[in-house]
Amino acid sequence: GITSTNTLIVENAAFAHDRHVIIPEQVGGIPVVGVATAAFQNSQELRSISLPATVTEIGTYAFSRCTNLKNVKFAAPEVALGCEAFSNCGNLKLVDGVAITTRSDRAFYRCYKLEKISATFIGNIYTKTFGNCPELKELSFKNVHFHGEVFWGCRGLETLYFDENSSLVIFSKLLF
């Protein structure tokens, strides 16, 4: 769908039944900048998605309940995730990117098999962003502010990396 006269966002119609999706940087000379709200929600076919450097926004529920999605690759220097962008992706194992910010709660909620996010999280990290992701072992943060129960149900979490600009809060019920 066209979001303005000079940008496009991905909607589900073109890719609804593909297994391995590679989003192009542009279509007809117009840059692709985002994935629409609920664009791939409930897709049972989707196994992997690769997003170009032009895509910097992932909409609310964009990939929610894509139960067979295993790999996500972001090429943009920074990607913003909407509420529950990847929630309930029970087979998601790897997310690869540079920097991720969240716009709302539960971005990776109930991603039971999520093992690795190769990206640094920046800015606000909202409630249950990683809620019930028991296979996550480590995460990196830069200049972050945590909201409630960010790591709720992350019983496998071993290491958190912070830069010098992050204010580390006492690990308590606020985070877990």
mmCIF file of C-alpha atoms in Angstrom:
data_model
loop_
_atom_site.group_PDB
_atom_site.id
_atom_site.type_symbol
_atom_site.label_atom_id
_atom_site.label_comp_id
_atom_site.label_asym_id
_atom_site.label_seq_id
_atom_site.Cartn_x
_atom_site.Cartn_y
_atom_site.Cartn_z
ATOM 1 C CA GLY A 1 0.000 0.000 0.000
ATOM 2 C CA ILE A 2 1.161 3.540 -0.611
ATOM 3 C CA THR A 3 1.703 5.546 2.588
ATOM 4 C CA SER A 4 2.487 8.785 0.774
ATOM 5 C CA THR A 5 3.454 9.826 -2.709
ATOM 6 C CA ASN A 6 7.012 8.617 -2.216
ATOM 7 C CA THR A 7 7.058 5.597 0.137
ATOM 8 C CA LEU A 8 5.515 2.113 0.304
ATOM 9 C CA ILE A 9 4.714 -0.268 3.139
ATOM 10 C CA VAL A 10 4.418 -4.026 2.794
ATOM 11 C CA GLU A 11 0.930 -5.447 3.084
ATOM 12 C CA ASN A 12 0.183 -9.162 3.170
ATOM 13 C CA ALA A 13 -1.526 -9.771 -0.161
ATOM 14 C CA ALA A 14 1.629 -10.144 -2.249
ATOM 15 C CA PHE A 15 3.451 -12.462 0.184
ATOM 16 C CA ALA A 16 0.681 -14.186 2.143
ATOM 17 C CA HIS A 17 1.580 -17.741 1.106
ATOM 18 C CA ASP A 18 5.356 -17.505 0.612
ATOM 19 C CA ARG A 19 7.715 -19.490 2.839
ATOM 20 C CA HIS A 20 10.905 -17.438 2.459
ATOM 21 C CA VAL A 21 10.231 -13.756 1.872
ATOM 22 C CA ILE A 22 12.828 -11.213 0.753
ATOM 23 C CA ILE A 23 11.320 -7.742 0.749
ATOM 24 C CA PRO A 24 12.762 -5.510 -2.009
ATOM 25 C CA GLU A 25 14.251 -2.082 -1.250
ATOM 26 C CA GLN A 26 11.927 -0.478 -3.765
ATOM 27 C CA VAL A 27 9.026 -1.201 -6.041
ATOM 28 C CA GLY A 28 8.760 0.816 -9.226
ATOM 29 C CA GLY A 29 11.425 3.204 -7.965
ATOM 30 C CA ILE A 30 9.516 3.915 -4.714
ATOM 31 C CA PRO A 31 11.310 2.888 -1.483
ATOM 32 C CA VAL A 32 9.722 0.285 0.784
ATOM 33 C CA VAL A 33 9.931 1.693 4.323
ATOM 34 C CA GLY A 34 7.785 -0.511 6.547
ATOM 35 C CA VAL A 35 5.610 -3.529 7.218
ATOM 36 C CA ALA A 36 1.942 -2.705 7.827
ATOM 37 C CA THR A 37 -0.083 -3.539 10.929
ATOM 38 C CA ALA A 38 -0.997 -7.258 10.918
ATOM 39 C CA ALA A 39 0.577 -7.671 7.446
ATOM 40 C CA PHE A 40 1.671 -11.288 7.993
ATOM 41 C CA GLN A 41 -0.326 -12.034 11.152
ATOM 42 C CA ASN A 42 -1.335 -15.709 11.475
ATOM 43 C CA SER A 43 0.719 -16.830 8.452
ATOM 44 C CA GLN A 44 1.382 -20.546 8.817
ATOM 45 C CA GLU A 45 3.550 -20.705 5.694
ATOM 46 C CA LEU A 46 6.168 -18.053 6.509
ATOM 47 C CA ARG A 47 9.529 -19.572 7.572
ATOM 48 C CA SER A 48 11.960 -16.663 7.098
ATOM 49 C CA ILE A 49 11.896 -12.999 6.207
ATOM 50 C CA SER A 50 14.664 -10.681 5.110
ATOM 51 C CA LEU A 51 14.034 -6.944 5.237
ATOM 52 C CA PRO A 52 16.118 -4.352 3.353
ATOM 53 C CA ALA A 53 17.922 -1.325 4.806
ATOM 54 C CA THR A 54 14.995 0.889 3.756
ATOM 55 C CA VAL A 55 12.518 -0.873 6.103
ATOM 56 C CA THR A 56 12.687 0.860 9.489
ATOM 57 C CA GLU A 57 9.163 0.312 10.863
ATOM 58 C CA ILE A 58 7.417 -2.961 11.724
ATOM 59 C CA GLY A 59 3.725 -2.449 12.497
ATOM 60 C CA THR A 60 1.635 -3.701 15.390
ATOM 61 C CA TYR A 61 1.005 -7.470 15.111
ATOM 62 C CA ALA A 62 2.890 -7.467 11.774
ATOM 63 C CA PHE A 63 4.234 -11.010 12.303
ATOM 64 C CA SER A 64 2.182 -12.034 15.342
ATOM 65 C CA ARG A 65 1.247 -15.719 15.439
ATOM 66 C CA CYS A 66 3.463 -16.683 12.493
ATOM 67 C CA THR A 67 3.925 -20.034 14.175
ATOM 68 C CA ASN A 68 6.449 -21.458 11.693
ATOM 69 C CA LEU A 69 8.619 -18.334 11.330
ATOM 70 C CA LYS A 70 12.190 -19.260 12.319
ATOM 71 C CA ASN A 71 14.488 -16.462 11.110
ATOM 72 C CA VAL A 72 14.225 -12.697 10.722
ATOM 73 C CA LYS A 73 16.922 -10.473 9.213
ATOM 74 C CA PHE A 74 16.859 -6.671 9.434
ATOM 75 C CA ALA A 75 19.341 -4.748 7.256
ATOM 76 C CA ALA A 76 18.422 -1.219 8.441
ATOM 77 C CA PRO A 77 20.717 0.497 10.956
ATOM 78 C CA GLU A 78 17.694 0.846 13.269
ATOM 79 C CA VAL A 79 14.271 -0.830 13.201
ATOM 80 C CA ALA A 80 11.259 0.144 15.333
ATOM 81 C CA LEU A 81 8.845 -2.610 16.384
ATOM 82 C CA GLY A 82 5.164 -2.031 17.083
ATOM 83 C CA CYS A 83 3.130 -3.717 19.819
ATOM 84 C CA GLU A 84 3.387 -7.524 19.631
ATOM 85 C CA ALA A 85 5.223 -7.289 16.293
ATOM 86 C CA PHE A 86 6.566 -10.852 16.697
ATOM 87 C CA SER A 87 4.445 -12.123 19.590
ATOM 88 C CA ASN A 88 3.435 -15.779 19.679
ATOM 89 C CA CYS A 89 5.972 -16.834 17.029
ATOM 90 C CA GLY A 90 6.539 -20.136 18.779
ATOM 91 C CA ASN A 91 9.285 -21.396 16.453
ATOM 92 C CA LEU A 92 11.231 -18.139 15.996
ATOM 93 C CA LYS A 93 14.888 -18.900 16.775
ATOM 94 C CA LEU A 94 17.055 -16.096 15.373
ATOM 95 C CA VAL A 95 16.647 -12.355 14.845
ATOM 96 C CA ASP A 96 19.552 -10.641 13.121
ATOM 97 C CA GLY A 97 19.948 -6.873 12.910
ATOM 98 C CA VAL A 98 21.903 -3.848 14.092
ATOM 99 C CA ALA A 99 19.676 -1.829 16.447
ATOM 100 C CA ILE A 100 16.083 -2.372 17.547
ATOM 101 C CA THR A 101 13.746 -0.079 19.411
ATOM 102 C CA THR A 102 10.261 -0.926 20.648
ATOM 103 C CA ARG A 103 7.219 1.323 20.357
ATOM 104 C CA SER A 104 5.002 -0.626 22.761
ATOM 105 C CA ASP A 105 4.601 -3.858 24.758
ATOM 106 C CA ARG A 106 5.354 -7.542 24.068
ATOM 107 C CA ALA A 107 7.398 -7.298 20.832
ATOM 108 C CA PHE A 108 8.743 -10.866 21.258
ATOM 109 C CA TYR A 109 6.196 -12.168 23.785
ATOM 110 C CA ARG A 110 5.825 -15.967 23.849
ATOM 111 C CA CYS A 111 8.590 -16.676 21.356
ATOM 112 C CA TYR A 112 9.320 -19.896 23.198
ATOM 113 C CA LYS A 113 12.242 -21.034 21.024
ATOM 114 C CA LEU A 114 13.915 -17.641 20.517
ATOM 115 C CA GLU A 115 17.610 -18.285 21.172
ATOM 116 C CA LYS A 116 19.415 -15.252 19.828
ATOM 117 C CA ILE A 117 18.761 -11.640 18.920
ATOM 118 C CA SER A 118 21.901 -10.334 17.210
ATOM 119 C CA ALA A 119 21.062 -6.663 17.630
ATOM 120 C CA THR A 120 21.404 -3.994 20.292
ATOM 121 C CA PHE A 121 18.210 -2.686 21.853
ATOM 122 C CA ILE A 122 18.001 1.084 22.268
ATOM 123 C CA GLY A 123 15.545 3.529 23.849
ATOM 124 C CA ASN A 124 12.437 2.358 25.697
ATOM 125 C CA ILE A 125 12.017 -1.349 26.351
ATOM 126 C CA TYR A 126 8.359 -1.929 27.134
ATOM 127 C CA THR A 127 6.439 -4.402 29.304
ATOM 128 C CA LYS A 128 7.098 -8.073 28.532
ATOM 129 C CA THR A 129 9.136 -7.258 25.418
ATOM 130 C CA PHE A 130 10.883 -10.614 25.965
ATOM 131 C CA GLY A 131 8.091 -12.117 28.092
ATOM 132 C CA ASN A 132 8.117 -15.911 28.140
ATOM 133 C CA CYS A 133 11.197 -16.347 25.932
ATOM 134 C CA PRO A 134 12.835 -19.101 28.021
ATOM 135 C CA GLU A 135 15.592 -19.934 25.492
ATOM 136 C CA LEU A 136 17.131 -16.436 25.313
ATOM 137 C CA LYS A 137 20.610 -16.476 26.846
ATOM 138 C CA GLU A 138 21.969 -12.965 26.287
ATOM 139 C CA LEU A 139 20.894 -9.496 25.146
ATOM 140 C CA SER A 140 22.623 -6.170 24.480
ATOM 141 C CA PHE A 141 21.318 -2.714 25.398
ATOM 142 C CA LYS A 142 22.415 0.842 24.682
ATOM 143 C CA ASN A 143 20.960 3.951 26.295
ATOM 144 C CA VAL A 144 17.806 2.157 27.438
ATOM 145 C CA HIS A 145 14.930 2.761 29.824
ATOM 146 C CA PHE A 146 13.022 -0.292 31.073
ATOM 147 C CA HIS A 147 9.300 -0.531 31.693
ATOM 148 C CA GLY A 148 7.629 -3.350 33.690
ATOM 149 C CA GLU A 149 8.420 -7.081 33.563
ATOM 150 C CA VAL A 150 10.624 -6.827 30.473
ATOM 151 C CA PHE A 151 12.171 -10.256 31.113
ATOM 152 C CA TRP A 152 9.128 -12.013 32.594
ATOM 153 C CA GLY A 153 9.489 -15.789 32.111
ATOM 154 C CA CYS A 154 13.041 -15.590 30.693
ATOM 155 C CA ARG A 155 14.381 -18.367 32.866
ATOM 156 C CA GLY A 156 17.330 -19.135 30.558
ATOM 157 C CA LEU A 157 18.672 -15.563 30.517
ATOM 158 C CA GLU A 158 22.332 -15.523 31.569
ATOM 159 C CA THR A 159 23.957 -12.269 30.412
ATOM 160 C CA LEU A 160 22.822 -8.710 29.811
ATOM 161 C CA TYR A 161 25.206 -6.233 28.195
ATOM 162 C CA PHE A 162 24.794 -2.502 28.854
ATOM 163 C CA ASP A 163 26.663 0.519 27.545
ATOM 164 C CA GLU A 164 27.812 3.345 29.811
ATOM 165 C CA ASN A 165 24.689 5.421 29.015
ATOM 166 C CA SER A 166 22.197 2.845 30.293
ATOM 167 C CA SER A 167 20.832 3.324 33.761
ATOM 168 C CA LEU A 168 20.701 -0.127 35.263
ATOM 169 C CA VAL A 169 17.715 -0.632 37.520
ATOM 170 C CA ILE A 170 17.755 -3.081 40.386
ATOM 171 C CA PHE A 171 16.552 -6.443 39.087
ATOM 172 C CA SER A 172 13.303 -7.028 40.845
ATOM 173 C CA LYS A 173 9.680 -7.535 40.031
ATOM 174 C CA LEU A 174 10.024 -4.506 37.741
ATOM 175 C CA LEU A 175 11.962 -6.534 35.177
ATOM 176 C CA PHE A 176 11.138 -10.182 35.858
#
